[in-house]
PDB file of C-alpha atoms in Angstrom:
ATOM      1  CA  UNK X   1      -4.920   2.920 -19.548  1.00 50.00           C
ATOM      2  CA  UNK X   2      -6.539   6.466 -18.939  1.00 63.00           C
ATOM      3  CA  UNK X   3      -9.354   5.383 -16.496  1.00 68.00           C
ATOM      4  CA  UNK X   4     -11.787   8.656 -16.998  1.00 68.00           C
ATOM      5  CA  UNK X   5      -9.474  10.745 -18.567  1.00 73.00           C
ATOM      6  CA  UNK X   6     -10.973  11.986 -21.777  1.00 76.00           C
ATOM      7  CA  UNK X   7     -10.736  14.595 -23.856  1.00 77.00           C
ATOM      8  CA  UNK X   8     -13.663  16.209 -21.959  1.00 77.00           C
ATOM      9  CA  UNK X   9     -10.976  16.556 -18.986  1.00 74.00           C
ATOM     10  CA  UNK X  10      -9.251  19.128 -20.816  1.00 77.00           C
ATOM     11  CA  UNK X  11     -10.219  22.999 -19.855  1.00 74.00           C
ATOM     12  CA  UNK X  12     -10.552  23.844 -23.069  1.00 80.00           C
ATOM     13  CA  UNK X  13     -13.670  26.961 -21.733  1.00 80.00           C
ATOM     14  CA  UNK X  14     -11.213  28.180 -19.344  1.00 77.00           C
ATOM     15  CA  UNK X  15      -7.879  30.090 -21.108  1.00 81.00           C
ATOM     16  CA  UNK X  16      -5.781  30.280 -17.888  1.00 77.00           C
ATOM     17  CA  UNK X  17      -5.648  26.829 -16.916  1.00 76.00           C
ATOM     18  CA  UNK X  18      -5.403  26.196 -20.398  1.00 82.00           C
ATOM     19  CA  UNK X  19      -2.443  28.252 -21.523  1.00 86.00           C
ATOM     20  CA  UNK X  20      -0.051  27.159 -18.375  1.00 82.00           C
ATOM     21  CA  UNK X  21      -1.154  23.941 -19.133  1.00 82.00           C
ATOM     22  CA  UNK X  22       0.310  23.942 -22.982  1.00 88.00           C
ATOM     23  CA  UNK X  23       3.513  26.871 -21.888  1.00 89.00           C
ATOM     24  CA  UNK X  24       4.376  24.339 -19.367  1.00 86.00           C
ATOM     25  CA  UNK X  25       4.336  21.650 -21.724  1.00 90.00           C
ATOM     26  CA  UNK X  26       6.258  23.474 -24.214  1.00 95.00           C
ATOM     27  CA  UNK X  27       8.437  24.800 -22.196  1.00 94.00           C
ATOM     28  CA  UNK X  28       9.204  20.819 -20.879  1.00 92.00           C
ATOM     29  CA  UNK X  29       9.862  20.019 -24.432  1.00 96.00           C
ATOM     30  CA  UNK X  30      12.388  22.497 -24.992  1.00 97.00           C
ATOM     31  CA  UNK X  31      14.372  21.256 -22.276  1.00 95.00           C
ATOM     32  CA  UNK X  32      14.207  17.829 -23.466  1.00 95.00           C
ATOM     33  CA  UNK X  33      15.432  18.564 -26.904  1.00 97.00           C
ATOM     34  CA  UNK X  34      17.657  21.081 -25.369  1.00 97.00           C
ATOM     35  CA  UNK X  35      19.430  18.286 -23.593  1.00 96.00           C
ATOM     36  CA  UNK X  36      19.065  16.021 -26.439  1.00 96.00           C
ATOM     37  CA  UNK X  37      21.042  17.928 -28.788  1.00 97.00           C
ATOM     38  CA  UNK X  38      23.459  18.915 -26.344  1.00 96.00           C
ATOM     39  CA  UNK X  39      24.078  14.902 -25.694  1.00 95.00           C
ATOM     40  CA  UNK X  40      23.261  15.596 -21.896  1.00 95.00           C
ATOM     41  CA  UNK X  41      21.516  12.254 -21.670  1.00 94.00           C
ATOM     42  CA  UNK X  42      23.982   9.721 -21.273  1.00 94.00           C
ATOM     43  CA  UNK X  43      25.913  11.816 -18.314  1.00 94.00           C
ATOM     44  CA  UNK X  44      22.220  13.199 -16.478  1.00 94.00           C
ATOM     45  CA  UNK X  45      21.518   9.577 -16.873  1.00 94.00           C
ATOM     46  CA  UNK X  46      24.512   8.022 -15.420  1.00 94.00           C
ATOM     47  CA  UNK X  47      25.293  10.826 -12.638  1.00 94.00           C
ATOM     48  CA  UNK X  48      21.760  12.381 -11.599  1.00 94.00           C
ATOM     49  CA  UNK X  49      18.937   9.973 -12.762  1.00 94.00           C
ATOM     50  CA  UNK X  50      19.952   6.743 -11.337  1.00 95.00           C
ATOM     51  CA  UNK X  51      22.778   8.020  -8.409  1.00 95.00           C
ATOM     52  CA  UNK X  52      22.276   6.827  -5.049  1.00 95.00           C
ATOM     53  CA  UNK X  53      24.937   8.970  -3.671  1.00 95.00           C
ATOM     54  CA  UNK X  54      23.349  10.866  -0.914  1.00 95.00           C
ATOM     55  CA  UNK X  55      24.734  14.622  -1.709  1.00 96.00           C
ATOM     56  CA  UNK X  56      23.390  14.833  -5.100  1.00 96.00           C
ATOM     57  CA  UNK X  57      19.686  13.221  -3.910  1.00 96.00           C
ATOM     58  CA  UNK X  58      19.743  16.148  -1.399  1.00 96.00           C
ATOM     59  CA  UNK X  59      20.688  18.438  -4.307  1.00 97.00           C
ATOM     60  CA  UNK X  60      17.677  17.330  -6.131  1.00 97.00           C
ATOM     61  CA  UNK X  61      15.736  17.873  -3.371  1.00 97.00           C
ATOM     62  CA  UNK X  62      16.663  21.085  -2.885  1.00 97.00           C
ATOM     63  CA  UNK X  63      16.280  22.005  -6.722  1.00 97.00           C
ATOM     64  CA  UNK X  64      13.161  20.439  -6.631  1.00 97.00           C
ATOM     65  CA  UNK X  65      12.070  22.340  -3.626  1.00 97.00           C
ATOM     66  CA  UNK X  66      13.160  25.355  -5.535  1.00 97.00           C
ATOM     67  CA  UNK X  67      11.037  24.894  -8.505  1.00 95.00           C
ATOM     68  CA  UNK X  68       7.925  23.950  -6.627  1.00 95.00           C
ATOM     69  CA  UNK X  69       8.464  27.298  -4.460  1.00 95.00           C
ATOM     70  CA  UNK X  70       8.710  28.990  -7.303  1.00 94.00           C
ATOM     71  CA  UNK X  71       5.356  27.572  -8.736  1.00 91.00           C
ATOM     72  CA  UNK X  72       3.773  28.407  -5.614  1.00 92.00           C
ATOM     73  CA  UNK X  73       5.164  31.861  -5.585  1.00 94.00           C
ATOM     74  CA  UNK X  74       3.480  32.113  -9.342  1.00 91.00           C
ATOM     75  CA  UNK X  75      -0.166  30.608  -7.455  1.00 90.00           C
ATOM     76  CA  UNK X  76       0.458  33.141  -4.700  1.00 93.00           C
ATOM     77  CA  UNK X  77       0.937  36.252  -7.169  1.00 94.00           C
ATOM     78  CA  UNK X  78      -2.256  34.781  -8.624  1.00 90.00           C
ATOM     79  CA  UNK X  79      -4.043  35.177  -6.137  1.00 90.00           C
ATOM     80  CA  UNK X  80      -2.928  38.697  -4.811  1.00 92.00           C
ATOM     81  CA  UNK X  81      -3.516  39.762  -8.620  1.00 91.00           C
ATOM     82  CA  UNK X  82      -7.062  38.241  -8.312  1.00 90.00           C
ATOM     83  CA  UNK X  83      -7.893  40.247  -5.335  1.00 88.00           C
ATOM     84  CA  UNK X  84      -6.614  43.147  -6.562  1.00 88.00           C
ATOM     85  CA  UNK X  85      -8.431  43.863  -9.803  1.00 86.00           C
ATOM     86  CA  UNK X  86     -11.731  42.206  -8.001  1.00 80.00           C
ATOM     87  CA  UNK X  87     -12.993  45.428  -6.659  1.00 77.00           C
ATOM     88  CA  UNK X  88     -16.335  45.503  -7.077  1.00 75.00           C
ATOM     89  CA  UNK X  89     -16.091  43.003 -10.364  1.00 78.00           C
ATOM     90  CA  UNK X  90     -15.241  38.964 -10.096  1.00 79.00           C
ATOM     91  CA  UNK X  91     -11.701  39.561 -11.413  1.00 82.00           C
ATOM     92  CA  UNK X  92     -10.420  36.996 -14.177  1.00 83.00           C
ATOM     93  CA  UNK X  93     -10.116  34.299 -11.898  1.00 80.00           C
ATOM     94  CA  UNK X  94     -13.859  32.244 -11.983  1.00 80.00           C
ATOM     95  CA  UNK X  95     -14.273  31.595  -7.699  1.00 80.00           C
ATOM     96  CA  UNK X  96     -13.729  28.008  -8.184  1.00 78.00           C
ATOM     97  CA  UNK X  97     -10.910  28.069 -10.655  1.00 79.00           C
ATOM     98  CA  UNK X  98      -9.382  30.685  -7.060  1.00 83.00           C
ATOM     99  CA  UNK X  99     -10.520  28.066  -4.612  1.00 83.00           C
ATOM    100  CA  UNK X 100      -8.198  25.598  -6.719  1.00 81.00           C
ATOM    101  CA  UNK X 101      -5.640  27.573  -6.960  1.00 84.00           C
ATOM    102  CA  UNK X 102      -5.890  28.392  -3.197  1.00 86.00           C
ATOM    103  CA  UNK X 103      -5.440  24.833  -2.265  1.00 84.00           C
ATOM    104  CA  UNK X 104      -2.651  23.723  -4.939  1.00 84.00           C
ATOM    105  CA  UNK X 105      -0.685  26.953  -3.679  1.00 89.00           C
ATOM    106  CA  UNK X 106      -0.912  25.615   0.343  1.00 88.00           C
ATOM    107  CA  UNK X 107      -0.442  21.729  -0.827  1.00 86.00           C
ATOM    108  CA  UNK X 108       2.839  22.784  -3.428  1.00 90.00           C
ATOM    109  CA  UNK X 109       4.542  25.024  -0.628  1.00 92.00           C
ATOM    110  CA  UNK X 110       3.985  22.597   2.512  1.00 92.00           C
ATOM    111  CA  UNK X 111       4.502  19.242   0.692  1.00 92.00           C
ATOM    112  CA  UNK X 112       6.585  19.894  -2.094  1.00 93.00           C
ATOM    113  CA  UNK X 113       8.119  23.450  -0.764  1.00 94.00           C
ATOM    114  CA  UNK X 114       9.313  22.937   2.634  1.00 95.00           C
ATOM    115  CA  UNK X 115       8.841  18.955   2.838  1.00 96.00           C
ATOM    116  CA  UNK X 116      11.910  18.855   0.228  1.00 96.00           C
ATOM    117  CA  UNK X 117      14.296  21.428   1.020  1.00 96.00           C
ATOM    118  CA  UNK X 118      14.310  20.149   4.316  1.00 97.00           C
ATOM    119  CA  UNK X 119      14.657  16.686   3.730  1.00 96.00           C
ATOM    120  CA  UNK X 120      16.962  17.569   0.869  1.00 96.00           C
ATOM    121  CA  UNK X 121      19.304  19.533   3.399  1.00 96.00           C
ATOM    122  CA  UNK X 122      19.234  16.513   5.733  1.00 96.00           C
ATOM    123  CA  UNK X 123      20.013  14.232   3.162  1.00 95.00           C
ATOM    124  CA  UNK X 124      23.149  16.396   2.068  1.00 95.00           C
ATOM    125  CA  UNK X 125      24.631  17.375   5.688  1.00 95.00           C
ATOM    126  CA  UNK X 126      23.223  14.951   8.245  1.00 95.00           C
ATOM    127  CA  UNK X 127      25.632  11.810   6.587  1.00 94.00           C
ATOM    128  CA  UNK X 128      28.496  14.389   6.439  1.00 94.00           C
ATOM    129  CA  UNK X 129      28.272  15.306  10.103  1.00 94.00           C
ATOM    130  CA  UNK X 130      28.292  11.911  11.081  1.00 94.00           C
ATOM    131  CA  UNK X 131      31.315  10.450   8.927  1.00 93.00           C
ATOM    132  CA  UNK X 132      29.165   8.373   7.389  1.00 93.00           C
ATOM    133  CA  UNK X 133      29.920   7.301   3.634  1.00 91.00           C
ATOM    134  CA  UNK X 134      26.096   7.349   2.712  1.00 89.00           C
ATOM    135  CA  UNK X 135      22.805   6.444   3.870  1.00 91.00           C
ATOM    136  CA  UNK X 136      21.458   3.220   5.201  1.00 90.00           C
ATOM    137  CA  UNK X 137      19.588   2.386   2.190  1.00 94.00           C
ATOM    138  CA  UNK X 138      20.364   4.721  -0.915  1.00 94.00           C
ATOM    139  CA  UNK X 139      18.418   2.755  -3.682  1.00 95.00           C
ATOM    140  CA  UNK X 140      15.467   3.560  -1.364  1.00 96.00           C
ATOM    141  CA  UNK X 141      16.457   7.351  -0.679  1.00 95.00           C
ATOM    142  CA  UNK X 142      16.512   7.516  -4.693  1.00 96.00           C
ATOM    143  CA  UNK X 143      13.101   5.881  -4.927  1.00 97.00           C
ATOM    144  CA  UNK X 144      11.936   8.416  -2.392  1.00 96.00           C
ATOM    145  CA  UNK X 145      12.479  11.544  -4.286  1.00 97.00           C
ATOM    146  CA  UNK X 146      11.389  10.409  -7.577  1.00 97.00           C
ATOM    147  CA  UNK X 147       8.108   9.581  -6.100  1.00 97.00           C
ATOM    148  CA  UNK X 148       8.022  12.669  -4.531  1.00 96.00           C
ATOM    149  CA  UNK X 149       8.946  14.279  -7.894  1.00 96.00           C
ATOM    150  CA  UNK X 150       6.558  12.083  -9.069  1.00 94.00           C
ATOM    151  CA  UNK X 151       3.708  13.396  -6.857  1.00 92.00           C
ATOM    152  CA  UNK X 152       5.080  16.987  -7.741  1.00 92.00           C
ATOM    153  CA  UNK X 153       4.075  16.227 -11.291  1.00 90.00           C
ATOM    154  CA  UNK X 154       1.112  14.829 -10.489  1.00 86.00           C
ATOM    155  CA  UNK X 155      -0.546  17.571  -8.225  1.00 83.00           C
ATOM    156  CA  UNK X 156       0.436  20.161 -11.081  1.00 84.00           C
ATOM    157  CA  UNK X 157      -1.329  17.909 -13.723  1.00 83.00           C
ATOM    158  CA  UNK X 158      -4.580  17.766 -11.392  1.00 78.00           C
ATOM    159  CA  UNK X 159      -4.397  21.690 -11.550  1.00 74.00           C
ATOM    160  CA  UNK X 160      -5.042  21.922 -15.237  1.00 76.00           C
ATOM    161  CA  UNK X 161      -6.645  18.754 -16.107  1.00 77.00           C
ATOM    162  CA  UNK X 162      -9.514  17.680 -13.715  1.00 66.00           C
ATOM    163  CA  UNK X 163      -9.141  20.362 -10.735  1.00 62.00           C
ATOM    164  CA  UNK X 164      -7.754  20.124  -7.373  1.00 63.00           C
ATOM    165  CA  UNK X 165     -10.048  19.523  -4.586  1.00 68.00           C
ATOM    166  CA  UNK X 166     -10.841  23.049  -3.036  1.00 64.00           C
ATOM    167  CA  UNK X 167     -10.658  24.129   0.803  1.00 60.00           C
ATOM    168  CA  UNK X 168      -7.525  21.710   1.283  1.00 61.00           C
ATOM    169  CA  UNK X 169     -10.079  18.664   1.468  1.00 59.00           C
ATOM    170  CA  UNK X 170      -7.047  16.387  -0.693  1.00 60.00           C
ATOM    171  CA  UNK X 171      -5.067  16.561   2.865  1.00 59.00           C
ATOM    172  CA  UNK X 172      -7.582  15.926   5.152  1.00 60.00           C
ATOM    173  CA  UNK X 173      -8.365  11.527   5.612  1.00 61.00           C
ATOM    174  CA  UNK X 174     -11.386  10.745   3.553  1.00 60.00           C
ATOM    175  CA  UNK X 175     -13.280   9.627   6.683  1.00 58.00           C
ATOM    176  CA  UNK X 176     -13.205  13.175   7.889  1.00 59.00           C
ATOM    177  CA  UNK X 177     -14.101  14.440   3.829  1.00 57.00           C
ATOM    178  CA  UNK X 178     -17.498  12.249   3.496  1.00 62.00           C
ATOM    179  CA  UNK X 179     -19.737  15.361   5.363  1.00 59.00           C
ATOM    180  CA  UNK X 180     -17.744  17.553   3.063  1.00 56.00           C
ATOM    181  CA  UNK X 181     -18.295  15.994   0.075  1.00 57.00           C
ATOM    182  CA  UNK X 182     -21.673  15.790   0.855  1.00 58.00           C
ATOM    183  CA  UNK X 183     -22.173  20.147   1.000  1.00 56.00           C
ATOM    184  CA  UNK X 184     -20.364  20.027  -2.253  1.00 55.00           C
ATOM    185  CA  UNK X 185     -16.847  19.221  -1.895  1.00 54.00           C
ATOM    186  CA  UNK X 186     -14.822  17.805  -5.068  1.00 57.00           C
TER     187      UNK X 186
END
């Protein structure tokens, strides 16, 4: 069901990765039982989870645009903080764990930054300003942001467990990656 994904996958050498991984996770779990006990379920179910109406897609958008620019606000301070205290030491970030996080910041704020917020705004006001009552197809504007949630989740999984592919070579076609991967690419 896993494919490769072992328990060897897990950084458990390298504490940064590491602890976002599990306050990430915790903090996900907290929000669940939150909404649990709160008996949010039935109504996020009914009015957010499945909707097709086009406003409150774009309003997930949006939120999830907002929460991925946040995460790649978090990579970007990272990063700064990294070169920073790396004066004339290596800092606390090891180079490739920085060349990861380099990539997952420019892949979270191009594809799941501005990609959403403008496709979330479009969704909202483009039906409105043409006195539409929704979207052509709305079951497939719902599928559409939960995969891109989906993908969202994904690419910040690949961060802790596995690695994302440094220098931006997940973007590129893999026709163009094979002379990459070759001078040690991931």
């Amino acid at each position: 069901m896993f494919g490769k994904l072992s328990w060897q996958a897990i950084p458990f050498d390298q504490p940064i990765p590491l602890a976002a991984g599990a306050g990430v996770i915790l903090i996900a779990l907290a929000v669940v039982v939150w909404v649990v006990v709160k008996g949010y379920v039935p109504y996020l179910w009914r009015e957010w989870i499945t909707s097709v109406d086009h406003k409150r897609i774009g309003i997930m958008y949006c939120l999830l645009a907002v929460l991925m620019l946040l995460r790649g606000f978090v990579d970007a301070i990272m990063m700064r903080t990294q070169q920073a205290v790396a004066f004339h030491a290596g800092g606390y970030l090891p180079p490739e764990h920085y060349d990861q996080v380099f990539s997952a910041h420019g892949t979270i704020m191009i594809f799941f930054g501005a990609m959403p917020i403008v496709i979330g705004l479009m969704n909202f006001v483009v039906p409105l300003q043409l006195g539409v009552r929704d979207v052509a197809f709305p079951t497939l504007n719902s599928v559409s942001f939960w995969l891109t949630a989906s993908g969202a989740l994904l690419v910040n999984v690949s961060l802790v467990v596995g690695g994302v592919c440094p220098y931006w070579l997940a973007a590129i076609p893999a026709a163009l990656r094979t002379s990459l991967l070759a001078r040690g690419g991931c």
